[in-house]
PDB file of C-alpha atoms in Angstrom:
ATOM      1  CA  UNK A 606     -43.977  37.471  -9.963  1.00 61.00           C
ATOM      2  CA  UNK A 607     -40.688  38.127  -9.557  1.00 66.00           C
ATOM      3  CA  UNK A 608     -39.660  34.818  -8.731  1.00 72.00           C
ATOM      4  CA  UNK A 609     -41.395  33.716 -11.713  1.00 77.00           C
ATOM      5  CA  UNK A 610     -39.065  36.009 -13.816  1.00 78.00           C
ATOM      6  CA  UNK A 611     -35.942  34.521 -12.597  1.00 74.00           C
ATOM      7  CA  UNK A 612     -37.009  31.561 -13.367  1.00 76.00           C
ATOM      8  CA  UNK A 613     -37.740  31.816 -16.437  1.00 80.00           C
ATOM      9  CA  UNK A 614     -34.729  33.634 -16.921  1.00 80.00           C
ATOM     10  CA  UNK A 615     -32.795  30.409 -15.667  1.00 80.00           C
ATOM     11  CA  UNK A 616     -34.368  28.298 -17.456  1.00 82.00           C
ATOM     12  CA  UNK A 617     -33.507  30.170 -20.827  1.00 83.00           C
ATOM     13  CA  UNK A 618     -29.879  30.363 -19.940  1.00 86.00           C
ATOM     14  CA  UNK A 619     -29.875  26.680 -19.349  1.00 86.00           C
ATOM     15  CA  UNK A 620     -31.420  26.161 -22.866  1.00 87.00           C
ATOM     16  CA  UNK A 621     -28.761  28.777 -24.244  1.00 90.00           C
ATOM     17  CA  UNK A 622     -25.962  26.936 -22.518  1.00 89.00           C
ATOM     18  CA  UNK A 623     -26.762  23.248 -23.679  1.00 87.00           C
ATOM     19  CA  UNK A 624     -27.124  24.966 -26.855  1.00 88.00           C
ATOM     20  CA  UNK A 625     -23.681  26.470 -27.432  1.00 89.00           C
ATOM     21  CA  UNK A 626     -22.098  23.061 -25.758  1.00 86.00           C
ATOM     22  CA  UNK A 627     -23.822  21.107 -28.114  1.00 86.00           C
ATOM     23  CA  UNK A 628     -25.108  22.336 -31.230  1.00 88.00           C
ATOM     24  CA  UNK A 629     -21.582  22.130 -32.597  1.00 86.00           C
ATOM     25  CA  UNK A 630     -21.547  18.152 -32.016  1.00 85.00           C
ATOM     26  CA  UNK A 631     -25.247  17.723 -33.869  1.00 87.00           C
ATOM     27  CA  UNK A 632     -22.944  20.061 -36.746  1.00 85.00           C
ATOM     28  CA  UNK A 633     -20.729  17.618 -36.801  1.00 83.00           C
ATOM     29  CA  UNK A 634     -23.012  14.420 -36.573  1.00 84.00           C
ATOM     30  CA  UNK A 635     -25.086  15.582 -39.059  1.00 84.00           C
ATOM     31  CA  UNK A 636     -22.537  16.471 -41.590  1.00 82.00           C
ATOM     32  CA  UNK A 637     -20.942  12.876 -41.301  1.00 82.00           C
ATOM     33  CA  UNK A 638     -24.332  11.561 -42.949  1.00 83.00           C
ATOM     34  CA  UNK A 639     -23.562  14.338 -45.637  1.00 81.00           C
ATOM     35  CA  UNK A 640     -24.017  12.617 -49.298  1.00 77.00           C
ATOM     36  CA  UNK A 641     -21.876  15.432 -51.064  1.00 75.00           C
ATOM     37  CA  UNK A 642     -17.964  15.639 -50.248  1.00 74.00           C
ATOM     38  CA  UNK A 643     -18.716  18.848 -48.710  1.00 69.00           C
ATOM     39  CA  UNK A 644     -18.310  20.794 -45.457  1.00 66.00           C
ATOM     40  CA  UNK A 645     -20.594  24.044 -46.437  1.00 68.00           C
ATOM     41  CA  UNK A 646     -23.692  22.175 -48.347  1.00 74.00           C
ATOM     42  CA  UNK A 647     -25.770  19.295 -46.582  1.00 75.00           C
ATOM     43  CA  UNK A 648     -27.040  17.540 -49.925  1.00 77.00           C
ATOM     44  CA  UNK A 649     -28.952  14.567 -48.384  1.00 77.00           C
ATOM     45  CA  UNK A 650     -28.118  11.419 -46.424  1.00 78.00           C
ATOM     46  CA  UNK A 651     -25.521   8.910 -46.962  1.00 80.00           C
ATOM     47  CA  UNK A 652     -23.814   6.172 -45.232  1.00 82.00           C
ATOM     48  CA  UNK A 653     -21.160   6.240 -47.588  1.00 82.00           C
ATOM     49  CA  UNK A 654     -18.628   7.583 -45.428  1.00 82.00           C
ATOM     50  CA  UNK A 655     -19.564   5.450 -42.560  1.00 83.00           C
ATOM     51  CA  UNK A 656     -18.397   2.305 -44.887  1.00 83.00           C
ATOM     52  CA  UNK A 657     -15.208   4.282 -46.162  1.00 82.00           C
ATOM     53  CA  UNK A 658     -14.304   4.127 -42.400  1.00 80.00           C
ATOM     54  CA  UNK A 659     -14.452   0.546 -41.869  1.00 79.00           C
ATOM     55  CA  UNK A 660     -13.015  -0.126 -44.723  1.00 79.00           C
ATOM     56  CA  UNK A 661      -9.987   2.352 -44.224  1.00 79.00           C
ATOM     57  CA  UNK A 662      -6.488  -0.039 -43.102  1.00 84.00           C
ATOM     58  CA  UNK A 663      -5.128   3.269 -41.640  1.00 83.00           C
ATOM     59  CA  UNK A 664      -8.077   4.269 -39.264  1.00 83.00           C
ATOM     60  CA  UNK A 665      -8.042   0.701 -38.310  1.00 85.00           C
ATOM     61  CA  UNK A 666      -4.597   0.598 -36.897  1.00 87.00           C
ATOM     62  CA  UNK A 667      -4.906   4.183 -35.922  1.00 86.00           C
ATOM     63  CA  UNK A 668      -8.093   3.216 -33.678  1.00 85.00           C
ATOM     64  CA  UNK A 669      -6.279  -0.177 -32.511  1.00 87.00           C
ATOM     65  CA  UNK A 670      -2.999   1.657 -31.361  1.00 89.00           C
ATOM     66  CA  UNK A 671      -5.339   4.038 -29.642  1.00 88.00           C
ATOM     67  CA  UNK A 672      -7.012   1.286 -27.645  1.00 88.00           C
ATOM     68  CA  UNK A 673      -3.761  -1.126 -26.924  1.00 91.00           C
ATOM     69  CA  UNK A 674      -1.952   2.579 -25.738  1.00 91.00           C
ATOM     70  CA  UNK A 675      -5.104   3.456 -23.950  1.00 90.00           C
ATOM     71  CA  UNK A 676      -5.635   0.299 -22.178  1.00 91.00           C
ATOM     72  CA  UNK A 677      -1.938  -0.596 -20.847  1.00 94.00           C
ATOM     73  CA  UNK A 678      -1.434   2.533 -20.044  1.00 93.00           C
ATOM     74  CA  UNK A 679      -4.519   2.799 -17.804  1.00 92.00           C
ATOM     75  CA  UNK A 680      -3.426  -0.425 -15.452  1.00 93.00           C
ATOM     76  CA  UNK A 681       0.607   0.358 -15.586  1.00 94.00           C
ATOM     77  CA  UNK A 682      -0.550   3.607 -14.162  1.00 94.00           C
ATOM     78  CA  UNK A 683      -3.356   2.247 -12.002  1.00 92.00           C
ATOM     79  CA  UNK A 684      -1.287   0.066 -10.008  1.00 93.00           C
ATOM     80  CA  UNK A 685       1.744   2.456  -9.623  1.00 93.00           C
ATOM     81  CA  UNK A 686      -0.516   5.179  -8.654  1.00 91.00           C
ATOM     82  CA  UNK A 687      -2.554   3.143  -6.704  1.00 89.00           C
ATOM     83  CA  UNK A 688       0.768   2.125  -4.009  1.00 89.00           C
ATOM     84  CA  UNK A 689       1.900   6.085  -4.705  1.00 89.00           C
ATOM     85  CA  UNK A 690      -1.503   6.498  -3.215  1.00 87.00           C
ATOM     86  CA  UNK A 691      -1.469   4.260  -0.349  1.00 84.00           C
ATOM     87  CA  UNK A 692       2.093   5.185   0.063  1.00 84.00           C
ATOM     88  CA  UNK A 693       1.154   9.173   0.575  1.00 84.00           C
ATOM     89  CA  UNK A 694      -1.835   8.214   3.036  1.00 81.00           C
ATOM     90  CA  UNK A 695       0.380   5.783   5.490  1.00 79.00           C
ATOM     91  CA  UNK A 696       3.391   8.731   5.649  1.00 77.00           C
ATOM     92  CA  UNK A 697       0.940  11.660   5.622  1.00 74.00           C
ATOM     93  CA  UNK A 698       2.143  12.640   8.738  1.00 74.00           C
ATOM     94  CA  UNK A 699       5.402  13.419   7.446  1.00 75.00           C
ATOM     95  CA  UNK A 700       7.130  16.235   5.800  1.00 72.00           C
ATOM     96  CA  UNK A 701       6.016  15.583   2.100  1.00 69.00           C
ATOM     97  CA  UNK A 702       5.710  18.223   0.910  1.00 66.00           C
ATOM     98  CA  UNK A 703       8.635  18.010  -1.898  1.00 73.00           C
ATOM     99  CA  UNK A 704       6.617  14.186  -3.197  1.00 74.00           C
ATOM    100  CA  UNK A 705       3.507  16.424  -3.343  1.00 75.00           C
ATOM    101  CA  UNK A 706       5.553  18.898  -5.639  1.00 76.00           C
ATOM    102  CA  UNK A 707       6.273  16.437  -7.691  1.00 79.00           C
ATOM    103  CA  UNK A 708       3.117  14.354  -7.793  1.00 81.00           C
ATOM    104  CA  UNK A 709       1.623  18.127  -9.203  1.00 80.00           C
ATOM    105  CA  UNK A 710       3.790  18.776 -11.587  1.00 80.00           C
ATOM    106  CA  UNK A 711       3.195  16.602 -14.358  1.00 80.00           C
ATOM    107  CA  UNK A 712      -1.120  17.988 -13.712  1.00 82.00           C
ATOM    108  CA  UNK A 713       0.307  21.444 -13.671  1.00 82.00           C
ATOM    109  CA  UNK A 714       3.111  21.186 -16.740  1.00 83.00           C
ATOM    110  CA  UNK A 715       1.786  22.558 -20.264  1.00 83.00           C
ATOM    111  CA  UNK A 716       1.308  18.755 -22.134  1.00 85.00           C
ATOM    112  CA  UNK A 717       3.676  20.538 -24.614  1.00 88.00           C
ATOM    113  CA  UNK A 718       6.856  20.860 -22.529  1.00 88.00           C
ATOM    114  CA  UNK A 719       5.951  17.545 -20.759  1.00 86.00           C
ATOM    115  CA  UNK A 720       6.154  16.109 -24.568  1.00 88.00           C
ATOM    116  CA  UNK A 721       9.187  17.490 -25.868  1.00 89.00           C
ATOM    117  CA  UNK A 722      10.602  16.642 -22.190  1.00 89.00           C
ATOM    118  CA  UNK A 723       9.648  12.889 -23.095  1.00 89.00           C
ATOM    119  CA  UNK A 724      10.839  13.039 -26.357  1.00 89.00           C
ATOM    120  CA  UNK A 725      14.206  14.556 -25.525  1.00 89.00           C
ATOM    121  CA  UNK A 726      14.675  11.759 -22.831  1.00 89.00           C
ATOM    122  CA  UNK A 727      13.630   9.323 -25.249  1.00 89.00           C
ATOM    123  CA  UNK A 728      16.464  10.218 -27.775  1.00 89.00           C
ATOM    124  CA  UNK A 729      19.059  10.708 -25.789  1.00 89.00           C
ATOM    125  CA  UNK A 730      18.796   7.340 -24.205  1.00 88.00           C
ATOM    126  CA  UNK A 731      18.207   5.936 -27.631  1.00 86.00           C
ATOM    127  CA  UNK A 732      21.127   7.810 -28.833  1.00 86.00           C
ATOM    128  CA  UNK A 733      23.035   5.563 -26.059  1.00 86.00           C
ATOM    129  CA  UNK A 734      21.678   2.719 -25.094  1.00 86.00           C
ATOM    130  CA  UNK A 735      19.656   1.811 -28.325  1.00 81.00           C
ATOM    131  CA  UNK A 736      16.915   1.657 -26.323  1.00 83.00           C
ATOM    132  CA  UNK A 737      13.486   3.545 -26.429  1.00 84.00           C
ATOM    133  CA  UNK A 738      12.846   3.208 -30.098  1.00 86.00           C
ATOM    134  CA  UNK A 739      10.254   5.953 -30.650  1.00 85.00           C
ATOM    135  CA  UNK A 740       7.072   3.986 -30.718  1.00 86.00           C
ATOM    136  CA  UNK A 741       3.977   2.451 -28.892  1.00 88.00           C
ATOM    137  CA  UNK A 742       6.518   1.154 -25.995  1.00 88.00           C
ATOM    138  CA  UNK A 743       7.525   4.897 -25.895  1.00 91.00           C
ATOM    139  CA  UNK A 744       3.883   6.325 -25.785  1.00 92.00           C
ATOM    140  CA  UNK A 745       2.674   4.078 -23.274  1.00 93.00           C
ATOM    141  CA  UNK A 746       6.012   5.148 -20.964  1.00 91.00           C
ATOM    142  CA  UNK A 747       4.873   8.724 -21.619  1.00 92.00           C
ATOM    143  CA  UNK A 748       1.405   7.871 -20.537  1.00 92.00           C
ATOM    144  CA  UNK A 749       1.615   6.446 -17.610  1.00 93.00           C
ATOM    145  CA  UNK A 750       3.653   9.220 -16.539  1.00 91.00           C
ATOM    146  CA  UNK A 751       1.251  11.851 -16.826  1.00 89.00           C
ATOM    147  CA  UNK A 752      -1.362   9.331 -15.901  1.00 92.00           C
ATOM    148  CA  UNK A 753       0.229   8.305 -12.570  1.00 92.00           C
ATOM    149  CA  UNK A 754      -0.370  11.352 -10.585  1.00 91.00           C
ATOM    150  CA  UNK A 755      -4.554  11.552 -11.340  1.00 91.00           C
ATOM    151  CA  UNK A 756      -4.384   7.992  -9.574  1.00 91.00           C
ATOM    152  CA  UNK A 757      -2.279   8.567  -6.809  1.00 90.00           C
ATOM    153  CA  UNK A 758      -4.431  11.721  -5.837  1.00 89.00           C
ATOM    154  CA  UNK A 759      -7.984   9.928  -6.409  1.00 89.00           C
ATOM    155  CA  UNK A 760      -6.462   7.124  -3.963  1.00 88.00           C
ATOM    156  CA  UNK A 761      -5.281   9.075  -1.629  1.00 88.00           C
ATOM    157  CA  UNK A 762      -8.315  11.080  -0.955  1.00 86.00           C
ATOM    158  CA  UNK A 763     -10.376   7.613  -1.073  1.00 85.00           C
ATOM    159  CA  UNK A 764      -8.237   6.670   1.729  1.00 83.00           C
ATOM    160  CA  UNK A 765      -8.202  10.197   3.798  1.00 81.00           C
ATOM    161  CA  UNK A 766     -11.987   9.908   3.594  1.00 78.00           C
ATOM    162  CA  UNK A 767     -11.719   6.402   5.784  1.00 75.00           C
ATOM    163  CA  UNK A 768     -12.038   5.887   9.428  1.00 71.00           C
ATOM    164  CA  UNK A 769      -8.034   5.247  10.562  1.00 72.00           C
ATOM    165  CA  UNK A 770      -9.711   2.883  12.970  1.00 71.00           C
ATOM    166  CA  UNK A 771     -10.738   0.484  10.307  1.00 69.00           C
ATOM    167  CA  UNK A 772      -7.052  -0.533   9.691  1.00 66.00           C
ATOM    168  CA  UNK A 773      -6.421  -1.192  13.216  1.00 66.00           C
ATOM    169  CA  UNK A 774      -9.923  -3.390  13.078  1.00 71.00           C
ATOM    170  CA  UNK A 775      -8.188  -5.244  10.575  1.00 67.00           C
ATOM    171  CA  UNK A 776      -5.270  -5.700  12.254  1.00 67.00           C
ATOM    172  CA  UNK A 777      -7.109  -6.445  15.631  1.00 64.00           C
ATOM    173  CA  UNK A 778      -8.951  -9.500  13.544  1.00 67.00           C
ATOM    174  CA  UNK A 779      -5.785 -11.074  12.977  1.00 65.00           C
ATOM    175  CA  UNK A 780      -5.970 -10.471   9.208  1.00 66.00           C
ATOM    176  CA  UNK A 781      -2.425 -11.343   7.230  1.00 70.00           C
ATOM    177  CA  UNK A 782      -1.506  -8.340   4.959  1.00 71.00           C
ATOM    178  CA  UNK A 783      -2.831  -9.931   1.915  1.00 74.00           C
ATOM    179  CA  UNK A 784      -6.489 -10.447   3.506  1.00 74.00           C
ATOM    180  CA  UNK A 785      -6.080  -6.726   4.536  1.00 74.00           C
ATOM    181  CA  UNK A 786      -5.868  -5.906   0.636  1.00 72.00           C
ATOM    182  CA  UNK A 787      -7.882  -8.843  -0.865  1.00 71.00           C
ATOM    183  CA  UNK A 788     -10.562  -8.493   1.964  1.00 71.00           C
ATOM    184  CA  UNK A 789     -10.914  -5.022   3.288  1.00 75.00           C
ATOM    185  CA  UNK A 790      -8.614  -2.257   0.945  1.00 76.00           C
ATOM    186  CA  UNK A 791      -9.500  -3.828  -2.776  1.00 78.00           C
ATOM    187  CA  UNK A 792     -13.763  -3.664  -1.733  1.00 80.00           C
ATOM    188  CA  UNK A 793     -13.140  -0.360  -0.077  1.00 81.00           C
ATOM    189  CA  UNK A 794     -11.400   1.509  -2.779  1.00 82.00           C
ATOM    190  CA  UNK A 795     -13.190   0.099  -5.523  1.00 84.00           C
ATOM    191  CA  UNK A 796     -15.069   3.047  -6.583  1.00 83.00           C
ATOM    192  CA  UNK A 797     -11.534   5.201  -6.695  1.00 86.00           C
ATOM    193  CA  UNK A 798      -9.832   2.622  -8.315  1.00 88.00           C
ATOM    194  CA  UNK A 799     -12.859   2.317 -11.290  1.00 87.00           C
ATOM    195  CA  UNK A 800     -12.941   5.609 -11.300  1.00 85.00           C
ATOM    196  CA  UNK A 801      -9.183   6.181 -11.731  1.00 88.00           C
ATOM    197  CA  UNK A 802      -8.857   3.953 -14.106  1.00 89.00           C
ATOM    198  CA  UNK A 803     -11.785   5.767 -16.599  1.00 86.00           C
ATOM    199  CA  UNK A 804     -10.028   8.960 -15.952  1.00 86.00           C
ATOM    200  CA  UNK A 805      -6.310   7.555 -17.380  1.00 89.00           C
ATOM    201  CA  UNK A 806      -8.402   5.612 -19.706  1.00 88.00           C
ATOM    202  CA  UNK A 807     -10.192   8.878 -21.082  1.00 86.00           C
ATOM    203  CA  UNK A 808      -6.868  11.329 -20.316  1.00 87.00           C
ATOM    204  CA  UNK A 809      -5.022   8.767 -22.728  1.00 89.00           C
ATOM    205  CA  UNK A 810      -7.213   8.630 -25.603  1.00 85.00           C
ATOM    206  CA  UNK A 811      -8.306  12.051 -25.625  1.00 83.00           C
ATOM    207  CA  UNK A 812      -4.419  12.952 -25.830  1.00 86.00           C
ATOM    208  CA  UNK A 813      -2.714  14.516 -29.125  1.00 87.00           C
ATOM    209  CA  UNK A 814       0.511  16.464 -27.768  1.00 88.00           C
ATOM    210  CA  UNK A 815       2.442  13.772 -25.773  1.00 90.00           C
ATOM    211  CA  UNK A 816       1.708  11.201 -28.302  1.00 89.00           C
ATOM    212  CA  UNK A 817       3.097  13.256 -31.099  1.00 89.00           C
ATOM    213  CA  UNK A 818       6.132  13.933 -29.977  1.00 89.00           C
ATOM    214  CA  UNK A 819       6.707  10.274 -28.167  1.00 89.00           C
ATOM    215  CA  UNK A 820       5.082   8.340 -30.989  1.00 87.00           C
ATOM    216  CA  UNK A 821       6.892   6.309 -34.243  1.00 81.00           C
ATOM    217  CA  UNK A 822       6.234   6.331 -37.974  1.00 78.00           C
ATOM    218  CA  UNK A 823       3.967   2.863 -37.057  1.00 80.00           C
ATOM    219  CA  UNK A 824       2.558   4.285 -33.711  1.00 82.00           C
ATOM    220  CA  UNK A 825      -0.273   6.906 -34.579  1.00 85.00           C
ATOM    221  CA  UNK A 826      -2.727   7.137 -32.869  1.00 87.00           C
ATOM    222  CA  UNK A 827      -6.223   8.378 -33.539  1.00 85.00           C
ATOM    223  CA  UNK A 828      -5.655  12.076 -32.431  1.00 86.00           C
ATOM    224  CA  UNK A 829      -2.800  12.022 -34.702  1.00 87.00           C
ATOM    225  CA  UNK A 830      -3.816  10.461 -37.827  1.00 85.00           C
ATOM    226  CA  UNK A 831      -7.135  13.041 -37.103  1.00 83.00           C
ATOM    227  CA  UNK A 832      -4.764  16.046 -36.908  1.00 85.00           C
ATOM    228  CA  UNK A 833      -2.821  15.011 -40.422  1.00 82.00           C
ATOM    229  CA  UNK A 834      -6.295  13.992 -42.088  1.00 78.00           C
ATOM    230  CA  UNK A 835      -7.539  17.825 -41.353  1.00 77.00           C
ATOM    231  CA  UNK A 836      -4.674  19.557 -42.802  1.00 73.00           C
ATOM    232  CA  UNK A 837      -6.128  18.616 -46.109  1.00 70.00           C
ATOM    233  CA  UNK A 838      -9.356  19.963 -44.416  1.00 68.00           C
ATOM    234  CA  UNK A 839     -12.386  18.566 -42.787  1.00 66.00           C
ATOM    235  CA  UNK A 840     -14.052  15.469 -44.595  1.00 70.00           C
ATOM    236  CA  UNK A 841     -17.210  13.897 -43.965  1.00 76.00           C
ATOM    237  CA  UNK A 842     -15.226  10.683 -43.203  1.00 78.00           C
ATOM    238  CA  UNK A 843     -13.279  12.643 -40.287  1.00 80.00           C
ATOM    239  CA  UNK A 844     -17.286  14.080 -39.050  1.00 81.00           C
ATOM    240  CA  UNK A 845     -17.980  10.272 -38.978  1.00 83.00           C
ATOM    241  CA  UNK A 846     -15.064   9.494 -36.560  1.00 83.00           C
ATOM    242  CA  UNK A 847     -16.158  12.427 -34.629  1.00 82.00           C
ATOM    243  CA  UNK A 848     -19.636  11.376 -34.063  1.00 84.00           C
ATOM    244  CA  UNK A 849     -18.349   7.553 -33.657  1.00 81.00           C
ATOM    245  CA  UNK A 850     -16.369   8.607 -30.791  1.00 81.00           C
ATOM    246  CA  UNK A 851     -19.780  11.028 -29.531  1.00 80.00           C
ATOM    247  CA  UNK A 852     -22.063   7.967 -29.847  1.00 81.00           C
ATOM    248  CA  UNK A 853     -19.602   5.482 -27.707  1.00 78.00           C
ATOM    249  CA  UNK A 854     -19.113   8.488 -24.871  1.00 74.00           C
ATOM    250  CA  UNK A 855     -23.026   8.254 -24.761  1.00 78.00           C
ATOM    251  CA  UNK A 856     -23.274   5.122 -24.242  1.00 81.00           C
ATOM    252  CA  UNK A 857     -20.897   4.756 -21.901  1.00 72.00           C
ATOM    253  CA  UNK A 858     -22.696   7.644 -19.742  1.00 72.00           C
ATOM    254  CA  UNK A 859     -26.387   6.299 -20.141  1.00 80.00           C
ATOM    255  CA  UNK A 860     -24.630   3.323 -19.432  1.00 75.00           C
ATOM    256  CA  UNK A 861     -23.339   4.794 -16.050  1.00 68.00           C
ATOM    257  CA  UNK A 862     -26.219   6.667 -15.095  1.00 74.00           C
ATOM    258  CA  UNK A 863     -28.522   3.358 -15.540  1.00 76.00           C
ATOM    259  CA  UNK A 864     -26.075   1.098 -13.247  1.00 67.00           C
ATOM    260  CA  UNK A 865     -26.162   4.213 -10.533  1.00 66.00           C
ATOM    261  CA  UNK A 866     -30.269   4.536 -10.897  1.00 74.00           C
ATOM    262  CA  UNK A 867     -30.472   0.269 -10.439  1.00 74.00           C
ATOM    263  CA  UNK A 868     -28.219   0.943  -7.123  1.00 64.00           C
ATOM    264  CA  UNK A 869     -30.065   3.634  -5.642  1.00 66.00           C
ATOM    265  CA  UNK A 870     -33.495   1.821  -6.275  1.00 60.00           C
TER     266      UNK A 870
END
């Protein structure tokens, strides 16, 4: 009986839990079908904000810079963090614990101090070199920097996790250096490297502070243009961003969870 209780009693937290997480995203979804200009009232349903969205020049370009920042971003870092990575494992015997500092401390940094650290760089050099133009070249510099570390510490675990004897197998088999990496590292770490790659990916288009204070008059990006578009307060059209950007992270995990299941079986 007793057992029975508790879990029952589990089983209505976990209802009360998925509840609070997501009730406030239905809110939202439901409010961007909202016919009435109107955050209070649900009057009926309308896709008129929907075609305001795709028809709006400056969520357009706001969603495009997003993407291009998003996208280079995620394989500068990739590869950097990806030798960082192999770098750590193949001197892990070493005194390193100064590089492990500093691999840290962009995770550990408050994202506003690491952007008004950028964007103090930025100037300063600009100031003197004319370089650095504030901008998508700057944002994507700012990026990677914060996005570098994530990788380096996914592919270094990846390669901890290894038998050390595998690289002496290699070796053993006569393999050159690039058949080692084209053959035998590239298979091996693919699920790090896919998976480090989603996490900048996600890391750089979820991001509002570093862009802001790295980005140009021409550069915003979706986060920003979201944060000026609510100062006038909370319009249906912003709900229907919102639940755009809900209905692609669905996907994407249904998406995930399907290719995982077809493994498995």
């Amino acid at each position: 009986m007793k057992k029975r209780t508790l879990k029952r009693a589990l089983s209505g937290f976990w209802w009360l839990t998925l509840i609070f997480l997501y009730l406030p995203l239905a809110v939202v979804v439901l409010f961007s079908f909202n016919a009435s200009n109107s955050a209070a009232s649900f009057t009926g349903v309308s896709l008129r904000w929907y075609h305001r969205l795709l028809g709006n020049e400056a969520i357009i370009s706001a969603f495009t810079n997003s993407m291009v920042l998003a996208l280079v971003s995620s394989v500068v870092a990739l590869v950097i963090g990806c030798l960082i990575g192999y770098g750590m494992y193949r001197h892990r015997h070493r005194k390193l614990g100064w590089l492990i500092v500093l691999i840290y401390l962009p995770i550990v940094l408050p994202d506003i101090v690491f952007g008004i650290s950028e964007m103090a760089f930025f100037v300063q050099v600009n100031r003197l070199t004319g370089l650095f133009q504030p901008g998508l070249g700057t944002m994507i510099i700012a990026h990677v920097t914060f996005q570098i570390p994530f990788v380096a510490l996914i592919v270094y675990s990846r390669f901890v996790g290894l038998d050390p004897t595998l690289f002496e197998a290699a070796t053993d088999l006569y393999a050159t250096p690039v058949k080692r990496v084209l053959h035998f590292m590239l298979p091996t770490l693919k699920p790090a490297l896919i998976s480090a790659f989603f996490l900048s990916f996600t890391l750089s288009v979820d991001d509002f502070v570093i862009s802001f204070f790295t980005s140009g008059p021409e550069s915003a990006t979706l986060p920003i243009y979201i944060w000026s578009a609510i100062k006038k307060g909370v319009s249906p059209e912003i709900n229907a961003i919102a639940s755009l950007m809900i209905g692609a992270v669905a996907i994407a995990a249904i998406f995930s969870m399907a290719i995982s299941r077809r493994r498995q079986a």
